[in-house]
Rosetta silent file (secondary structure, phi, psi, omega in degrees, C-alpha in Angstrom):
SEQUENCE: AGTSLAWGLWADFSGMTGELDEADVSRMSRGGVVALSATEGLELFDAAYRTDEALLVPVRLDLAVLRAEAASAGVVAPLLRGLVRVPARRAAEGAAASGALARRLAGLSEAEQLDALLELVRTQVAAVLGHDSLDTVEPHRSFRELGFDSLTAVELRNALGGVSELRLPATLVFDYPTPMVLAEFLRAEVLGAAAAVSGP
SCORE:     score description
SCORE:     0.000 S_00000001
   1 L     0.000  -11.546  154.845   34.687   24.639   17.978 S_00000001
   2 L  -154.202 -162.974 -168.149   31.192   23.036   17.224 S_00000001
   3 L  -141.032  147.404 -175.112   29.240   20.783   15.223 S_00000001
   4 E  -134.035  117.888  165.119   25.716   21.821   13.630 S_00000001
   5 E   -90.144  132.678  168.767   23.174   18.882   12.810 S_00000001
   6 L  -104.815   59.284  169.598   20.284   19.286    9.974 S_00000001
   7 L   -17.324  138.230  153.721   18.022   16.242   11.408 S_00000001
   8 L   -74.278 -144.418  173.215   15.726   14.486    9.196 S_00000001
   9 L  -107.526  128.077  175.937   12.391   13.436   10.404 S_00000001
  10 E   -81.121  151.341 -174.166   12.072   11.697   13.980 S_00000001
  11 L   -88.481  -31.324 -171.902    9.067    9.009   13.885 S_00000001
  12 L   -80.125  129.020  169.084    8.415   10.258   17.650 S_00000001
  13 L   -63.499  126.875 -172.563    6.610   13.381   18.397 S_00000001
  14 L  -130.579 -161.006  168.739    8.818   16.690   19.591 S_00000001
  15 L   -86.910  -32.624  158.134    8.934   20.205   19.148 S_00000001
  16 L   -32.411  -37.028 -146.808   10.803   19.290   15.934 S_00000001
  17 L  -135.523   -5.599 -166.976    7.917   17.386   14.276 S_00000001
  18 L   -90.398    1.807  155.535    5.167   18.552   16.442 S_00000001
  19 L  -101.641   17.700  164.803    3.788   21.243   13.459 S_00000001
  20 L  -128.577  168.297 -152.729    3.675   19.059   10.962 S_00000001
  21 L   -94.952 -158.587  164.111    0.403   17.348    9.793 S_00000001
  22 L   -66.067  -40.764  154.711   -0.002   14.312    7.907 S_00000001
  23 H   -30.981  -63.440  159.362    0.313   15.941    4.669 S_00000001
  24 H   -60.316   -9.074  169.346    3.880   16.730    5.459 S_00000001
  25 H   -86.054  -45.525  171.517    4.722   13.423    6.476 S_00000001
  26 H   -39.383  -49.275 -166.478    3.130   11.991    3.306 S_00000001
  27 H   -86.184  -58.788 -148.119    5.215   14.815    0.718 S_00000001
  28 H   -52.701  -49.070 -171.763    8.193   14.098    2.892 S_00000001
  29 H   -40.986  -58.585  168.567    7.722   10.360    2.848 S_00000001
  30 H   -41.380  -57.444  172.026    7.168   10.604   -1.238 S_00000001
  31 L   -23.638  -26.557 -157.197   10.572   12.382   -1.097 S_00000001
  32 L   101.290  -12.432 -171.828   12.338    9.485   -0.103 S_00000001
  33 E  -111.245  128.000 -161.921   12.675   10.506    3.703 S_00000001
  34 L  -115.269  143.432 -160.682   11.943    7.799    6.105 S_00000001
  35 L   -94.615  134.496 -178.153   11.700    8.769    9.818 S_00000001
  36 E   -90.456  137.852 -175.065   14.142    7.777   12.352 S_00000001
  37 L   -63.675  179.256  177.349   13.521    5.934   15.431 S_00000001
  38 L   -83.892  -16.284  165.525   14.262    7.483   18.664 S_00000001
  39 L   -65.963  -78.395 -162.924   17.594    4.527   18.808 S_00000001
  40 H   -49.818  -56.117  178.428   18.417    5.324   15.450 S_00000001
  41 H   -78.089    3.054  128.825   18.734    9.346   16.259 S_00000001
  42 H   -24.164  -67.361  176.731   20.430    8.789   18.944 S_00000001
  43 H   -90.815  -13.170  138.623   23.279    6.896   17.694 S_00000001
  44 L   -54.467  -46.999  160.085   23.340    9.385   15.008 S_00000001
  45 H   -89.791   -6.046  178.745   24.304   12.119   17.638 S_00000001
  46 H   -79.924  -36.491  176.517   26.722    9.659   19.446 S_00000001
  47 H   -61.823  -62.383  163.884   28.288    9.217   15.942 S_00000001
  48 H    -7.525 -102.892  177.582   27.850   13.224   15.031 S_00000001
  49 H   -10.585  -72.633 -153.127   30.184   13.828   18.556 S_00000001
  50 H   -70.918  -10.723  178.869   33.191   11.501   17.284 S_00000001
  51 L  -115.073  160.796 -160.804   33.663   13.505   14.395 S_00000001
  52 L   -98.323    8.233  174.983   35.297   16.449   13.745 S_00000001
  53 L   -57.195  161.529  146.192   32.640   17.851   10.922 S_00000001
  54 L   -68.233  -59.081  162.529   31.091   21.147   11.142 S_00000001
  55 E  -138.192  154.617 -161.773   28.043   20.036    9.708 S_00000001
  56 E  -139.498  132.076  165.409   26.418   16.638    9.268 S_00000001
  57 L  -105.589  100.703 -176.969   23.188   15.935    8.045 S_00000001
  58 L   -68.032   72.195  157.767   21.439   12.868   10.397 S_00000001
  59 L  -125.227  176.528  171.627   18.968   11.659    8.220 S_00000001
  60 L  -117.733  140.540 -173.937   17.475    8.193    6.482 S_00000001
  61 E  -132.121  138.282  170.922   16.697    7.873    2.953 S_00000001
  62 L  -101.917  121.830  178.603   14.859    5.376    0.585 S_00000001
  63 H   -73.036  -31.791  176.356   17.497    5.623   -2.121 S_00000001
  64 H   -84.610  -21.643 -166.803   14.786    3.780   -4.354 S_00000001
  65 H   -97.954  -34.492  166.957   12.148    5.989   -4.102 S_00000001
  66 H   -61.095  -46.009  169.771   14.569    8.851   -4.414 S_00000001
  67 H   -50.882  -59.110 -167.451   15.827    7.173   -7.741 S_00000001
  68 H   -54.479  -28.170 -173.809   12.160    6.709   -9.167 S_00000001
  69 H   -84.131  -58.237 -173.946   11.500   10.507   -8.477 S_00000001
  70 H   -77.442  -33.346  131.883   14.604   11.942  -10.070 S_00000001
  71 H     5.832  -86.724 -163.059   13.624    9.403  -12.864 S_00000001
  72 H   -64.453  -72.153  160.730   10.407   10.583  -13.576 S_00000001
  73 H   -10.960  -68.877 -176.282   11.378   14.104  -13.131 S_00000001
  74 L    92.898   53.876  162.019   14.796   13.964  -15.343 S_00000001
  75 L  -173.459  154.003  152.936   16.436   15.966  -12.453 S_00000001
  76 L  -130.928  153.800 -159.740   17.958   15.725   -8.848 S_00000001
  77 L   -70.037  130.927 -177.438   17.701   18.033   -6.080 S_00000001
  78 H   -46.220  -37.101 -167.319   21.536   19.435   -5.920 S_00000001
  79 H  -106.946   46.422  125.831   22.646   18.149   -2.572 S_00000001
  80 H  -111.878    1.644 -160.758   21.837   14.743   -3.660 S_00000001
  81 L   -89.533    4.232  169.292   23.483   14.073   -6.724 S_00000001
  82 L   -92.415  -24.740  173.428   26.507   12.605   -5.150 S_00000001
  83 L   -77.465  -26.723 -157.698   23.626    9.770   -4.035 S_00000001
  84 L  -122.793  150.484  146.701   21.141    9.649   -6.739 S_00000001
  85 L  -129.719  150.900 -174.665   22.086    9.144  -10.447 S_00000001
  86 L  -122.576  146.431  154.726   19.706    9.568  -13.246 S_00000001
  87 L   -70.346  147.404 -176.429   20.536    8.687  -17.002 S_00000001
  88 L   -82.304  154.749 -175.102   20.558   12.176  -18.628 S_00000001
  89 L   -74.714  171.408  174.918   17.743   12.815  -21.242 S_00000001
  90 L   -91.115  133.158  176.681   19.006   13.300  -24.555 S_00000001
  91 H   -94.871    8.477  135.058   18.365   16.385  -25.457 S_00000001
  92 H   -34.594  -40.064  158.000   16.459   16.089  -28.021 S_00000001
  93 H   -74.079  -32.390  171.773   13.760   14.482  -26.202 S_00000001
  94 H   -72.039  -47.138 -156.681   13.689   17.029  -24.074 S_00000001
  95 L   -86.820  -25.795 -177.703   13.172   19.818  -26.114 S_00000001
  96 L  -103.311   -3.697  168.577   10.570   18.080  -28.322 S_00000001
  97 L    53.838   71.259  166.194    8.037   16.653  -25.329 S_00000001
  98 L  -132.455   55.527  175.893    7.437   13.720  -27.906 S_00000001
  99 L  -100.082 -154.782 -169.238    6.568   11.500  -25.522 S_00000001
 100 H   -56.231  -51.614  172.217    3.014   10.069  -24.609 S_00000001
 101 H   -39.642  -75.294  170.271    1.588   13.435  -23.618 S_00000001
 102 H   -32.567  -47.788  165.153    2.417   14.830  -26.960 S_00000001
 103 H   -54.287  -56.116  179.427    1.040   11.956  -28.828 S_00000001
 104 H   -80.629  -11.753  123.577   -2.046   11.605  -26.916 S_00000001
 105 L   -23.356  -50.699 -151.156   -2.791   15.764  -27.425 S_00000001
 106 L   -79.308  -10.061 -174.093   -2.029   15.352  -31.253 S_00000001
 107 L  -132.397   32.126  178.989   -5.457   13.563  -32.295 S_00000001
 108 L  -116.114  147.981  166.842   -7.578   15.745  -29.801 S_00000001
 109 L   -71.883 -166.464 -175.253   -9.428   19.052  -30.733 S_00000001
 110 H   -58.482  -87.639  159.602   -8.514   22.328  -28.903 S_00000001
 111 H   -14.367  -50.449 -160.497  -11.257   21.986  -26.534 S_00000001
 112 H   -81.061  -60.226  149.954  -10.475   18.292  -25.830 S_00000001
 113 H     2.517  -79.380 -169.730   -6.775   19.094  -25.650 S_00000001
 114 H   -80.348    0.155 -173.264   -7.225   21.452  -22.632 S_00000001
 115 H   -74.883  -38.246 -179.598   -9.928   19.144  -21.100 S_00000001
 116 L  -108.336   17.461  164.554   -7.497   16.595  -20.620 S_00000001
 117 L  -118.719    2.090  166.290   -4.480   18.500  -19.743 S_00000001
 118 H   -85.611  -28.173 -172.875   -6.865   20.080  -16.856 S_00000001
 119 H   -70.410  -48.437  177.613   -7.231   16.637  -15.474 S_00000001
 120 H   -45.951  -40.719 -169.992   -3.848   16.035  -15.585 S_00000001
 121 H   -81.003  -46.045  178.973   -2.703   19.175  -13.787 S_00000001
 122 H   -46.195  -51.761  170.912   -6.058   18.361  -11.321 S_00000001
 123 H   -41.618  -76.666  177.257   -4.741   15.036  -10.816 S_00000001
 124 H   -56.425  -15.398  153.610   -1.038   15.967   -9.943 S_00000001
 125 H   -43.936  -80.315  170.963   -2.582   18.354   -7.704 S_00000001
 126 H   -77.382    7.922  136.053   -4.248   16.371   -5.439 S_00000001
 127 H   -33.351  -53.619  153.984   -1.707   13.991   -5.665 S_00000001
 128 H   -54.868  -28.500 -162.408    0.621   16.498   -4.092 S_00000001
 129 H  -109.490  -24.542  179.535   -1.543   17.680   -1.671 S_00000001
 130 L   127.757  -11.067 -144.569   -2.662   14.378   -0.358 S_00000001
 131 L  -108.460  161.704 -154.345   -6.090   14.117   -1.565 S_00000001
 132 L   -92.074  -29.409 -166.941   -8.033   11.121   -2.559 S_00000001
 133 L  -167.552  138.303  169.772   -9.527   12.574   -5.872 S_00000001
 134 H   -38.368  -30.499  174.291   -8.955   15.231   -8.414 S_00000001
 135 H   -39.067  -60.646 -173.625  -12.565   16.429   -7.250 S_00000001
 136 H   -45.482  -43.753 -168.873  -11.384   18.091   -4.515 S_00000001
 137 L   -86.614   73.048  161.555   -9.461   20.700   -7.001 S_00000001
 138 L   -24.290  127.875 -161.007  -11.326   23.500   -8.254 S_00000001
 139 L   -66.280  -62.212 -170.300  -10.357   24.483  -12.049 S_00000001
 140 L   -61.016  -35.461 -168.861  -10.168   28.129  -10.862 S_00000001
 141 L   -91.289  141.645 -137.187   -9.131   28.399   -7.872 S_00000001
 142 L   -68.588  163.492 -167.323   -5.571   29.582   -6.907 S_00000001
 143 H   -78.006  -44.682  158.387   -2.948   27.270   -5.923 S_00000001
 144 H   -47.762  -20.650  152.961   -2.352   29.191   -2.929 S_00000001
 145 H   -98.012    6.578  168.793   -5.686   28.591   -1.564 S_00000001
 146 L   -84.224  -19.244 -175.599   -5.765   25.005   -2.737 S_00000001
 147 L   130.012    0.058 -159.702   -2.764   24.977    0.077 S_00000001
 148 L   -76.239  176.532  174.958    0.286   25.041   -1.763 S_00000001
 149 L  -146.782  169.370  178.827    3.860   26.406   -0.588 S_00000001
 150 H   -56.443  -33.228  169.715    6.990   26.328   -2.277 S_00000001
 151 H   -60.069  -61.769 -164.251    7.687   22.612   -1.735 S_00000001
 152 H   -60.656  -17.304  148.073    4.562   21.203   -2.486 S_00000001
 153 H   -55.847  -81.909  175.639    5.201   24.024   -5.733 S_00000001
 154 H   -76.079    6.804  152.995    8.053   22.133   -6.943 S_00000001
 155 H   -81.085  -35.142  170.030    7.135   18.910   -6.199 S_00000001
 156 H   -76.145  -14.119  167.624    3.999   19.726   -8.755 S_00000001
 157 H   -76.961  -38.119 -165.498    6.666   21.148  -10.857 S_00000001
 158 H   -85.628  -40.292  157.541    8.785   18.395  -10.876 S_00000001
 159 H   -99.252   15.274  164.811    5.925   15.893  -11.783 S_00000001
 160 H  -103.856   -5.944  178.949    4.299   17.429  -14.931 S_00000001
 161 H   -70.767  -38.939 -159.140    8.020   18.229  -16.128 S_00000001
 162 H   -73.510  -14.366 -171.204    8.391   14.173  -15.788 S_00000001
 163 H   -97.538  -23.989  176.410    5.101   13.830  -17.491 S_00000001
 164 H   -97.728  -21.304  172.940    5.586   16.136  -20.272 S_00000001
 165 L    79.561   39.849  175.584    9.303   15.991  -20.969 S_00000001
 166 L  -120.716  142.585  179.894    9.311   19.952  -20.489 S_00000001
 167 L   -87.599  118.498  173.154   12.060   21.925  -18.754 S_00000001
 168 L  -115.071  129.300  173.569    9.342   23.615  -16.708 S_00000001
 169 L   -27.983  147.688  150.087   10.173   27.095  -14.764 S_00000001
 170 L   -54.429  -46.419  174.907   10.590   26.949  -10.857 S_00000001
 171 L   -81.504   28.370  177.860    8.193   29.411  -10.672 S_00000001
 172 H   -24.042  -55.938 -172.447    5.442   27.654  -12.064 S_00000001
 173 H   -68.385  -55.114 -142.398    2.547   27.598   -9.699 S_00000001
 174 H   -90.270  -54.718  166.190    3.324   31.440   -9.078 S_00000001
 175 H   -30.031  -56.023 -164.357    3.696   32.051  -12.764 S_00000001
 176 L  -123.957   99.515 -128.388    0.307   30.254  -13.834 S_00000001
 177 L  -114.778  -22.715  171.533   -1.631   30.515  -10.595 S_00000001
 178 L  -147.420  141.722  172.509   -4.520   28.005  -11.123 S_00000001
 179 H   -18.764  -70.095  164.509   -5.388   24.656  -12.390 S_00000001
 180 H   -33.371  -41.027 -148.610   -6.813   26.189  -15.699 S_00000001
 181 H  -104.993  -23.268 -169.271   -4.362   28.849  -16.848 S_00000001
 182 H   -75.333  -29.489 -170.205   -1.434   26.188  -15.880 S_00000001
 183 H   -61.213  -59.637 -162.749   -3.632   23.242  -18.438 S_00000001
 184 H   -65.402  -29.507 -173.170   -3.484   26.352  -20.920 S_00000001
 185 H   -75.062  -33.637 -147.328    0.234   27.057  -20.685 S_00000001
 186 H   -90.177  -34.271  137.598    1.187   23.838  -20.361 S_00000001
 187 H   -25.591  -64.348 -169.255   -1.195   23.096  -23.720 S_00000001
 188 H   -77.802  -33.372  175.473    0.846   25.656  -25.727 S_00000001
 189 H   -36.440  -56.611  170.287    4.260   24.640  -24.300 S_00000001
 190 H   -89.948   -9.028  166.760    3.625   21.065  -25.358 S_00000001
 191 H   -88.619  -40.711  160.344    1.999   21.214  -28.807 S_00000001
 192 H   -18.180  -69.828 -172.544    4.498   24.251  -29.101 S_00000001
 193 H   -86.549  -19.606  155.782    7.517   22.142  -29.055 S_00000001
 194 H   -44.035  -54.968  174.250    5.804   19.022  -30.632 S_00000001
 195 H   -66.725  -43.893  177.561    5.385   21.188  -33.758 S_00000001
 196 H   -25.654  -64.637  170.153    8.292   22.399  -33.596 S_00000001
 197 H   -74.523  -13.087  160.874   10.099   19.210  -34.287 S_00000001
 198 H   -71.106  -46.691  145.581    7.557   18.078  -36.803 S_00000001
 199 L   -15.923  152.103  174.743    7.995   21.036  -38.494 S_00000001
 200 L   -62.319    0.000    0.000   11.033   21.263  -41.253 S_00000001
């Protein structure tokens, strides 16, 4: 009876893209979404018209970007699992947090560990929000005040999960609402997991 099209990003300014700002477009690009030209969009519309599928997703994806993002985060978005494959992490590695971050923190005092993790969190927050410097990210300001929404929250969780080798909760920025609180949580998680592995 009908066909529903879940359009990807169009390059031309339109009613669909009019509310997007530069940060939104940058976030989509980092996520592997490539803007469609008007010509490509019309060709996809014609192709959709010729099918009898009820739902189609005319979107252009950069699979290399998606693979790189999935490899660093260790997970693939459920809708993309048929397009992007990443090697499964061994369970011991994911649980152990035995990577570079845990090794880097091991030789530092508690205050130095917290400083290093706060710098890491602020750097990732700045990258997710499209800022040039972590100086724009105040440690005690809430993520909501900094401009986070549900999409940027997931992007930050994935980035920090990739660096820490931990499986982090989907509600990370809501449960730990400032960069400082999040850094304290990460310290406990990374060192706790590393200690559990190095113990008997």
